[in-house]
mmCIF file of C-alpha atoms in Angstrom:
data_model
loop_
_atom_site.group_PDB
_atom_site.id
_atom_site.type_symbol
_atom_site.label_atom_id
_atom_site.label_comp_id
_atom_site.label_asym_id
_atom_site.label_seq_id
_atom_site.Cartn_x
_atom_site.Cartn_y
_atom_site.Cartn_z
ATOM 1 C CA MET D 1 -27.781 5.407 3.251
ATOM 2 C CA ALA D 2 -25.921 2.685 1.368
ATOM 3 C CA SER D 3 -24.818 -0.421 3.220
ATOM 4 C CA TYR D 4 -22.772 -3.420 2.188
ATOM 5 C CA SER D 5 -22.240 -6.939 3.402
ATOM 6 C CA ILE D 6 -18.731 -8.292 3.792
ATOM 7 C CA SER D 7 -19.240 -10.478 0.715
ATOM 8 C CA ASP D 8 -20.474 -7.461 -1.306
ATOM 9 C CA LEU D 9 -17.280 -5.549 -0.537
ATOM 10 C CA ALA D 10 -15.039 -8.557 -1.076
ATOM 11 C CA ARG D 11 -16.594 -9.212 -4.474
ATOM 12 C CA GLU D 12 -16.568 -5.546 -5.537
ATOM 13 C CA LEU D 13 -12.958 -4.938 -4.509
ATOM 14 C CA ASP D 14 -11.664 -8.394 -5.478
ATOM 15 C CA ILE D 15 -10.290 -9.200 -2.023
ATOM 16 C CA THR D 16 -11.028 -11.888 0.536
ATOM 17 C CA THR D 17 -13.421 -11.520 3.426
ATOM 18 C CA ARG D 18 -10.423 -12.379 5.639
ATOM 19 C CA THR D 19 -8.672 -9.243 4.372
ATOM 20 C CA ILE D 20 -11.674 -7.139 5.311
ATOM 21 C CA ARG D 21 -11.846 -8.745 8.760
ATOM 22 C CA PHE D 22 -8.112 -8.024 9.221
ATOM 23 C CA TYR D 23 -8.631 -4.306 8.587
ATOM 24 C CA GLU D 24 -11.598 -4.403 10.943
ATOM 25 C CA GLU D 25 -9.406 -6.025 13.637
ATOM 26 C CA GLN D 26 -6.893 -3.206 13.086
ATOM 27 C CA GLY D 27 -9.655 -0.688 13.886
ATOM 28 C CA MET D 28 -9.667 0.734 10.370
ATOM 29 C CA LEU D 29 -13.250 -0.337 9.581
ATOM 30 C CA THR D 30 -16.197 -0.134 11.949
ATOM 31 C CA PRO D 31 -19.172 -2.072 10.619
ATOM 32 C CA GLU D 32 -22.458 -2.269 12.463
ATOM 33 C CA ARG D 33 -23.519 -5.673 13.720
ATOM 34 C CA ARG D 34 -26.844 -7.375 13.205
ATOM 35 C CA GLY D 35 -26.350 -10.561 15.129
ATOM 36 C CA GLN D 36 -23.402 -12.249 13.424
ATOM 37 C CA GLU D 37 -23.746 -10.174 10.251
ATOM 38 C CA ARG D 38 -21.461 -7.218 9.583
ATOM 39 C CA ILE D 39 -23.048 -4.238 7.854
ATOM 40 C CA TYR D 40 -20.532 -1.849 6.289
ATOM 41 C CA SER D 41 -21.343 1.799 5.590
ATOM 42 C CA ALA D 42 -20.365 3.921 2.612
ATOM 43 C CA LYS D 43 -17.639 5.402 4.848
ATOM 44 C CA ASP D 44 -16.257 1.894 5.499
ATOM 45 C CA ARG D 45 -16.266 1.262 1.747
ATOM 46 C CA VAL D 46 -14.319 4.486 1.098
ATOM 47 C CA ALA D 47 -11.887 3.612 3.904
ATOM 48 C CA LEU D 48 -11.326 0.150 2.464
ATOM 49 C CA LYS D 49 -10.701 1.554 -1.006
ATOM 50 C CA LEU D 50 -8.239 4.039 0.490
ATOM 51 C CA ILE D 51 -6.414 1.270 2.369
ATOM 52 C CA LEU D 52 -6.113 -0.845 -0.769
ATOM 53 C CA ARG D 53 -4.912 2.103 -2.863
ATOM 54 C CA GLY D 54 -2.451 3.095 -0.148
ATOM 55 C CA LYS D 55 -1.048 -0.433 0.077
ATOM 56 C CA ARG D 56 -0.629 -0.571 -3.720
ATOM 57 C CA ILE D 57 1.521 2.566 -3.679
ATOM 58 C CA GLY D 58 3.548 1.439 -0.697
ATOM 59 C CA PHE D 59 1.950 3.189 2.275
ATOM 60 C CA SER D 60 2.174 1.471 5.642
ATOM 61 C CA LEU D 61 -0.959 0.532 7.576
ATOM 62 C CA ALA D 62 -0.184 3.390 9.978
ATOM 63 C CA GLU D 63 -0.107 5.850 7.082
ATOM 64 C CA CYS D 64 -3.383 4.458 5.728
ATOM 65 C CA ARG D 65 -4.937 4.736 9.192
ATOM 66 C CA GLU D 66 -3.819 8.366 9.450
ATOM 67 C CA LEU D 67 -5.422 9.176 6.101
ATOM 68 C CA ILE D 68 -8.659 7.435 7.087
ATOM 69 C CA GLU D 69 -8.812 9.407 10.328
ATOM 70 C CA LEU D 70 -8.599 12.626 8.285
ATOM 71 C CA TYR D 71 -11.607 11.622 6.151
ATOM 72 C CA ASP D 72 -14.191 14.388 6.519
ATOM 73 C CA PRO D 73 -16.458 14.850 3.501
ATOM 74 C CA SER D 74 -18.160 17.828 5.167
ATOM 75 C CA SER D 75 -14.905 19.826 4.825
ATOM 76 C CA GLY D 76 -14.155 18.655 1.299
ATOM 77 C CA ASN D 77 -11.447 16.383 2.743
ATOM 78 C CA HIS D 78 -8.832 19.126 2.420
ATOM 79 C CA LYS D 79 -6.705 17.892 5.352
ATOM 80 C CA GLN D 80 -6.816 14.355 4.007
ATOM 81 C CA LEU D 81 -5.913 15.445 0.481
ATOM 82 C CA TYR D 82 -2.993 17.634 1.615
ATOM 83 C CA SER D 83 -1.722 14.813 3.804
ATOM 84 C CA MET D 84 -2.046 12.386 0.894
ATOM 85 C CA LEU D 85 -0.068 14.744 -1.354
ATOM 86 C CA ALA D 86 2.698 14.979 1.261
ATOM 87 C CA LYS D 87 2.809 11.185 1.604
ATOM 88 C CA ILE D 88 2.923 10.775 -2.170
ATOM 89 C CA ALA D 89 5.879 13.193 -2.390
ATOM 90 C CA GLU D 90 7.641 11.312 0.403
ATOM 91 C CA ARG D 91 7.013 7.970 -1.292
ATOM 92 C CA ARG D 92 8.363 9.347 -4.592
ATOM 93 C CA GLU D 93 11.563 10.407 -2.807
ATOM 94 C CA GLN D 94 11.918 6.947 -1.273
ATOM 95 C CA LEU D 95 11.411 5.283 -4.654
ATOM 96 C CA GLN D 96 13.913 7.636 -6.307
ATOM 97 C CA GLN D 97 16.504 6.725 -3.669
ATOM 98 C CA GLN D 98 15.766 3.027 -4.134
ATOM 99 C CA LEU D 99 16.201 3.449 -7.879
ATOM 100 C CA LEU D 100 19.591 5.116 -7.354
ATOM 101 C CA ASP D 101 20.582 2.332 -4.935
ATOM 102 C CA ILE D 102 19.584 -0.312 -7.508
ATOM 103 C CA GLN D 103 21.551 1.437 -10.258
ATOM 104 C CA GLN D 104 24.618 1.590 -7.998
ATOM 105 C CA MET D 105 24.236 -2.099 -7.166
ATOM 106 C CA GLN D 106 23.988 -2.944 -10.878
ATOM 107 C CA LEU D 107 27.273 -1.097 -11.504
ATOM 108 C CA GLU D 108 28.919 -3.011 -8.675
ATOM 109 C CA LEU D 109 27.593 -6.299 -10.087
ATOM 110 C CA ASP D 110 28.939 -5.358 -13.534
ATOM 111 C CA THR D 111 32.368 -4.656 -12.011
ATOM 112 C CA ALA D 112 32.380 -7.919 -10.049
ATOM 113 C CA GLU D 113 31.314 -9.859 -13.161
ATOM 114 C CA GLU D 114 34.056 -8.251 -15.277
ATOM 115 C CA ARG D 115 36.673 -9.136 -12.646
ATOM 116 C CA CYS D 116 35.469 -12.745 -12.491
ATOM 117 C CA ARG D 117 35.536 -13.096 -16.290
ATOM 118 C CA ALA D 118 38.994 -11.498 -16.473
ATOM 119 C CA ALA D 119 40.269 -13.864 -13.758
ATOM 120 C CA LEU D 120 38.815 -16.847 -15.641
ATOM 121 C CA GLU D 121 40.460 -15.709 -18.883
ATOM 122 C CA MET D 122 43.805 -15.403 -17.087
ATOM 123 C CA THR D 123 43.530 -18.937 -15.696
ATOM 124 C CA ASN D 124 42.492 -20.278 -19.122
ATOM 125 C CA VAL D 125 45.495 -18.580 -20.805
ATOM 126 C CA THR D 126 47.963 -19.914 -18.221
ATOM 127 C CA ALA D 127 46.450 -23.393 -18.049
#
C-alpha cells in the first residue's frame, strides 16, 4: 500500500504543508501517526486531489467533504460521481447567473457613463 509524507504530497500537488494540515484539522484527511510524523494513505492523496479540484471549480469545503465521504472505490464510486455531476450542473447554473448579472451591470455602467459624458458636454457648451 502506497504511503506519503506531508512533504511528498505538498511537493507533488504544489501546495504548502500548512494547507494539508488545514484540511486535516477540518477532518477531511486522516493520516496515520508515527510519533510526530504524519503518514498519508493513497485514499488521503485522492481526497486531497479532490479537495483541490473542487476548490478550483468553486465548491465549498462542505461540498468537498460530502464528495470525499462518498468515495468508495469498491462500488466504482457511482454515488460520488453522480453527486459530482449534480454539483457541477449546479455550479454551471450559478456561473451562468453570475455572467448574466455581470452583463446587466456592464449595461448599467454604460448608461451611467453616457449620462455623465452628456452632462459634461452640456456644461462645456453652456460654460
